[in-house]
């Protein structure tokens, strides 16, 4: 993909982007001698489903760099994430508008793509759900359920379950959905790890609980517990009960 004179771009991802989900920063630099304004931005990569351009209004001058928050689509796992580009709509000083395809330094997209496709591969073998979540004293209890999703009969091991700075999550792991079995149910308990006001105010991902899952002899893959809005409300009510 040919370079675009006067414009360079790369992809970065900060912790705040991970908290938002599905977002990166496209870092654009005016490397030329003239100003320009970017009015739309989108990622162009065969490894991700295309999304509509995001409308922006960012004025660049020579030497200036700005981060443009940009969403990426669902991973397309039979395609590579790179090479990648960013599609920019640029308005020149004379008012002329043009759409440019600027090559991206996109190692971050390759990492995101690999992680997402590893999760897709696990979920092609087992569905993961959380059921029966309810308050029980100073805890919320329920079950993590793995249900075999297809014809792949390899054993599936839940190696560990992690909490975060606000909640501890405990389950009797490691545990295995053995070959020939269709369902594994693991009781799970959530408790409040901290009532510190700073933690309560600043936590970015309170409902992310990574579970390490291994299919057969494959590497472990971190799969987040899928908590729906009512289940998140249960956990929020737990914080109110314990810390209120």
CSV table of C-alpha atoms in Angstrom, one decimal:
chain,number,residue,atom,x,y,z
A,1,UNK,CA,0.0,0.0,0.0
A,2,UNK,CA,1.6,3.3,-1.0
A,3,UNK,CA,2.4,6.0,1.6
A,4,UNK,CA,0.4,9.2,1.6
A,5,UNK,CA,2.7,12.2,1.4
A,6,UNK,CA,2.4,14.5,4.4
A,7,UNK,CA,0.4,12.1,6.6
A,8,UNK,CA,1.5,9.2,8.8
A,9,UNK,CA,-0.7,7.0,11.1
A,10,UNK,CA,-0.4,4.2,13.7
A,11,UNK,CA,-2.7,2.4,16.0
A,12,UNK,CA,-2.4,2.5,19.8
A,13,UNK,CA,-4.7,1.2,22.5
A,14,UNK,CA,-4.9,2.7,26.0
A,15,UNK,CA,-6.5,1.2,29.1
A,16,UNK,CA,-9.5,3.6,28.6
A,17,UNK,CA,-10.0,2.1,25.1
A,18,UNK,CA,-10.1,-1.4,26.5
A,19,UNK,CA,-12.7,-0.2,29.0
A,20,UNK,CA,-14.9,1.2,26.3
A,21,UNK,CA,-14.4,-1.9,24.2
A,22,UNK,CA,-13.9,-2.3,20.5
A,23,UNK,CA,-11.9,0.9,20.3
A,24,UNK,CA,-8.4,2.0,19.5
A,25,UNK,CA,-6.6,5.3,19.0
A,26,UNK,CA,-5.5,6.1,15.4
A,27,UNK,CA,-2.6,8.4,16.0
A,28,UNK,CA,-2.3,10.8,13.0
A,29,UNK,CA,0.7,13.1,12.3
A,30,UNK,CA,0.9,15.9,9.8
A,31,UNK,CA,4.4,15.3,8.4
A,32,UNK,CA,4.0,17.7,5.5
A,33,UNK,CA,4.3,21.4,5.0
A,34,UNK,CA,0.6,22.3,4.9
A,35,UNK,CA,-2.3,22.2,7.4
A,36,UNK,CA,-5.4,20.0,6.9
A,37,UNK,CA,-8.5,19.0,8.8
A,38,UNK,CA,-9.7,15.5,9.3
A,39,UNK,CA,-13.5,15.2,9.2
A,40,UNK,CA,-14.0,11.4,9.2
A,41,UNK,CA,-12.0,8.3,10.2
A,42,UNK,CA,-12.4,4.6,9.9
A,43,UNK,CA,-10.1,1.5,10.1
A,44,UNK,CA,-9.6,-0.5,6.9
A,45,UNK,CA,-8.4,-4.0,7.6
A,46,UNK,CA,-9.5,-7.3,6.1
A,47,UNK,CA,-9.3,-8.9,9.5
A,48,UNK,CA,-12.1,-6.8,10.9
A,49,UNK,CA,-15.7,-6.2,9.8
A,50,UNK,CA,-16.0,-2.7,8.3
A,51,UNK,CA,-17.7,0.0,10.2
A,52,UNK,CA,-19.1,3.4,9.0
A,53,UNK,CA,-16.8,6.3,9.1
A,54,UNK,CA,-16.7,8.2,12.4
A,55,UNK,CA,-17.3,11.9,12.0
A,56,UNK,CA,-14.7,14.2,13.6
A,57,UNK,CA,-13.4,17.7,13.2
A,58,UNK,CA,-9.6,17.8,14.0
A,59,UNK,CA,-7.4,20.5,12.6
A,60,UNK,CA,-3.7,19.6,12.0
A,61,UNK,CA,-0.8,21.8,11.4
A,62,UNK,CA,2.7,20.7,10.3
A,63,UNK,CA,4.3,18.6,13.0
A,64,UNK,CA,1.2,18.1,15.0
A,65,UNK,CA,-0.1,14.7,16.2
A,66,UNK,CA,-3.5,13.8,17.5
A,67,UNK,CA,-5.2,10.7,18.7
A,68,UNK,CA,-8.5,9.9,16.9
A,69,UNK,CA,-10.7,7.4,18.9
A,70,UNK,CA,-11.8,4.9,16.3
A,71,UNK,CA,-14.0,1.8,16.6
A,72,UNK,CA,-13.1,-1.5,15.0
A,73,UNK,CA,-15.5,-4.2,13.9
A,74,UNK,CA,-15.8,-7.9,14.8
A,75,UNK,CA,-12.7,-10.0,14.0
A,76,UNK,CA,-12.8,-11.9,10.7
A,77,UNK,CA,-10.7,-14.9,11.6
A,78,UNK,CA,-10.0,-16.3,8.2
A,79,UNK,CA,-8.2,-13.0,7.2
A,80,UNK,CA,-5.1,-11.3,8.6
A,81,UNK,CA,-5.3,-7.9,10.4
A,82,UNK,CA,-2.4,-6.6,8.5
A,83,UNK,CA,-1.7,-4.9,6.2
A,84,UNK,CA,-4.1,-2.3,7.5
A,85,UNK,CA,-4.9,1.3,6.7
A,86,UNK,CA,-7.0,4.2,8.1
A,87,UNK,CA,-9.5,5.9,5.8
A,88,UNK,CA,-9.4,9.6,6.4
A,89,UNK,CA,-11.6,12.3,4.9
A,90,UNK,CA,-9.3,15.3,4.7
A,91,UNK,CA,-10.2,19.0,3.9
A,92,UNK,CA,-7.3,21.0,2.5
A,93,UNK,CA,-6.7,24.8,3.1
A,94,UNK,CA,-8.4,25.6,-0.2
A,95,UNK,CA,-11.6,23.8,0.8
A,96,UNK,CA,-11.0,20.7,-1.3
A,97,UNK,CA,-12.1,17.5,0.3
A,98,UNK,CA,-10.6,14.1,-0.4
A,99,UNK,CA,-10.7,10.6,1.0
A,100,UNK,CA,-7.3,9.0,1.7
A,101,UNK,CA,-6.2,5.5,2.5
A,102,UNK,CA,-3.2,5.9,4.8
A,103,UNK,CA,-1.1,2.9,5.7
A,104,UNK,CA,-1.2,2.0,9.4
A,105,UNK,CA,1.5,0.8,11.7
A,106,UNK,CA,-0.9,-1.7,13.2
A,107,UNK,CA,0.8,-4.3,15.4
A,108,UNK,CA,-1.9,-3.5,18.0
A,109,UNK,CA,-4.6,-4.6,15.5
A,110,UNK,CA,-2.8,-7.9,15.0
A,111,UNK,CA,-2.7,-8.5,18.7
A,112,UNK,CA,-6.4,-7.6,19.1
A,113,UNK,CA,-7.3,-9.8,16.2
A,114,UNK,CA,-5.3,-12.8,17.6
A,115,UNK,CA,-6.9,-12.5,21.0
A,116,UNK,CA,-10.5,-12.1,19.6
A,117,UNK,CA,-10.0,-15.1,17.2
A,118,UNK,CA,-8.7,-17.3,20.1
A,119,UNK,CA,-11.9,-16.5,22.0
A,120,UNK,CA,-14.0,-17.3,18.9
A,121,UNK,CA,-12.2,-20.7,18.6
A,122,UNK,CA,-13.1,-21.5,22.2
A,123,UNK,CA,-16.7,-20.4,21.9
A,124,UNK,CA,-17.1,-22.6,18.8
A,125,UNK,CA,-16.5,-25.5,21.1
A,126,UNK,CA,-18.4,-24.4,24.2
A,127,UNK,CA,-21.0,-21.8,25.1
A,128,UNK,CA,-20.3,-20.0,28.3
A,129,UNK,CA,-23.1,-18.5,30.4
A,130,UNK,CA,-23.7,-17.3,33.9
A,131,UNK,CA,-27.0,-18.4,35.5
A,132,UNK,CA,-28.9,-17.9,38.7
A,133,UNK,CA,-26.9,-15.0,40.0
A,134,UNK,CA,-28.5,-13.6,43.2
A,135,UNK,CA,-27.5,-11.9,46.4
A,136,UNK,CA,-26.7,-14.1,49.3
A,137,UNK,CA,-25.7,-12.1,52.4
A,138,UNK,CA,-22.5,-10.3,51.6
A,139,UNK,CA,-22.0,-12.3,48.4
A,140,UNK,CA,-23.6,-12.9,45.0
A,141,UNK,CA,-23.8,-16.5,44.0
A,142,UNK,CA,-24.7,-18.3,40.8
A,143,UNK,CA,-23.2,-20.7,38.3
A,144,UNK,CA,-20.8,-20.6,35.4
A,145,UNK,CA,-22.1,-23.1,32.8
A,146,UNK,CA,-20.2,-24.5,29.9
A,147,UNK,CA,-22.3,-26.3,27.3
A,148,UNK,CA,-20.8,-28.1,24.3
A,149,UNK,CA,-21.6,-26.2,21.2
A,150,UNK,CA,-20.6,-28.5,18.3
A,151,UNK,CA,-19.1,-31.7,17.3
A,152,UNK,CA,-15.6,-31.0,18.8
A,153,UNK,CA,-15.5,-33.5,21.7
A,154,UNK,CA,-12.1,-32.5,23.2
A,155,UNK,CA,-12.0,-31.9,26.9
A,156,UNK,CA,-12.4,-28.2,27.9
A,157,UNK,CA,-10.7,-27.1,31.1
A,158,UNK,CA,-11.5,-24.0,33.1
A,159,UNK,CA,-8.1,-23.4,34.6
A,160,UNK,CA,-8.8,-20.3,36.7
A,161,UNK,CA,-11.2,-17.5,37.3
A,162,UNK,CA,-10.0,-14.0,38.1
A,163,UNK,CA,-11.6,-11.0,39.8
A,164,UNK,CA,-10.7,-7.3,39.6
A,165,UNK,CA,-10.0,-4.5,42.0
A,166,UNK,CA,-13.6,-4.2,43.0
A,167,UNK,CA,-14.8,-7.8,43.1
A,168,UNK,CA,-13.3,-11.2,44.0
A,169,UNK,CA,-14.6,-14.1,42.0
A,170,UNK,CA,-14.1,-17.7,43.3
A,171,UNK,CA,-15.0,-21.0,41.9
A,172,UNK,CA,-13.8,-24.6,42.3
A,173,UNK,CA,-11.2,-24.6,39.5
A,174,UNK,CA,-9.5,-26.1,37.7
A,175,UNK,CA,-12.5,-28.1,36.5
A,176,UNK,CA,-12.9,-30.0,33.2
A,177,UNK,CA,-15.8,-30.7,30.8
A,178,UNK,CA,-14.6,-34.1,29.9
A,179,UNK,CA,-14.8,-35.7,26.4
A,180,UNK,CA,-18.2,-37.2,26.0
A,181,UNK,CA,-19.8,-34.8,28.4
A,182,UNK,CA,-22.1,-32.0,27.2
A,183,UNK,CA,-22.4,-29.7,30.2
A,184,UNK,CA,-20.3,-28.5,33.1
A,185,UNK,CA,-21.8,-26.3,35.9
A,186,UNK,CA,-19.4,-24.5,38.3
A,187,UNK,CA,-20.8,-22.7,41.3
A,188,UNK,CA,-19.4,-19.2,41.5
A,189,UNK,CA,-19.3,-16.6,44.3
A,190,UNK,CA,-18.6,-12.9,43.9
A,191,UNK,CA,-17.6,-10.8,47.0
A,192,UNK,CA,-16.6,-7.1,47.3
A,193,UNK,CA,-12.8,-6.7,47.3
A,194,UNK,CA,-12.7,-3.0,48.2
A,195,UNK,CA,-15.0,-0.3,49.4
A,196,UNK,CA,-12.3,2.4,48.9
A,197,UNK,CA,-13.9,5.5,47.5
A,198,UNK,CA,-11.1,5.9,45.0
A,199,UNK,CA,-11.7,2.3,43.7
A,200,UNK,CA,-15.4,2.8,43.5
A,201,UNK,CA,-15.1,6.1,41.6
A,202,UNK,CA,-12.2,5.2,39.2
A,203,UNK,CA,-12.7,1.5,38.2
A,204,UNK,CA,-13.1,1.3,34.4
A,205,UNK,CA,-14.1,-2.3,34.0
A,206,UNK,CA,-16.0,-3.5,37.1
A,207,UNK,CA,-17.7,-6.4,35.3
A,208,UNK,CA,-14.8,-8.0,33.6
A,209,UNK,CA,-13.9,-11.4,35.0
A,210,UNK,CA,-11.3,-13.3,32.9
A,211,UNK,CA,-11.6,-17.0,32.9
A,212,UNK,CA,-8.7,-19.1,31.5
A,213,UNK,CA,-10.0,-21.8,29.3
A,214,UNK,CA,-8.1,-24.6,27.5
A,215,UNK,CA,-9.5,-26.8,24.8
A,216,UNK,CA,-7.7,-30.1,24.4
A,217,UNK,CA,-3.9,-29.5,24.3
A,218,UNK,CA,-4.3,-25.9,23.0
A,219,UNK,CA,-3.0,-22.9,24.9
A,220,UNK,CA,-5.1,-21.3,27.6
A,221,UNK,CA,-7.3,-18.5,26.3
A,222,UNK,CA,-8.7,-15.7,28.5
A,223,UNK,CA,-12.5,-15.6,28.1
A,224,UNK,CA,-14.5,-12.9,29.9
A,225,UNK,CA,-17.6,-14.1,31.8
A,226,UNK,CA,-20.7,-12.9,29.8
A,227,UNK,CA,-22.7,-10.9,32.4
A,228,UNK,CA,-25.9,-9.4,31.1
A,229,UNK,CA,-27.4,-6.1,32.4
A,230,UNK,CA,-29.6,-7.7,35.1
A,231,UNK,CA,-26.6,-9.7,36.4
A,232,UNK,CA,-24.5,-6.5,36.5
A,233,UNK,CA,-27.3,-4.9,38.5
A,234,UNK,CA,-27.0,-7.7,41.1
A,235,UNK,CA,-23.3,-7.0,41.5
A,236,UNK,CA,-23.9,-3.3,41.8
A,237,UNK,CA,-26.5,-4.0,44.5
A,238,UNK,CA,-23.9,-6.1,46.3
A,239,UNK,CA,-21.5,-3.1,46.4
A,240,UNK,CA,-24.4,-1.0,47.8
A,241,UNK,CA,-25.1,-3.6,50.5
A,242,UNK,CA,-21.5,-4.1,51.6
A,243,UNK,CA,-20.2,-0.6,51.2
A,244,UNK,CA,-23.3,1.6,51.6
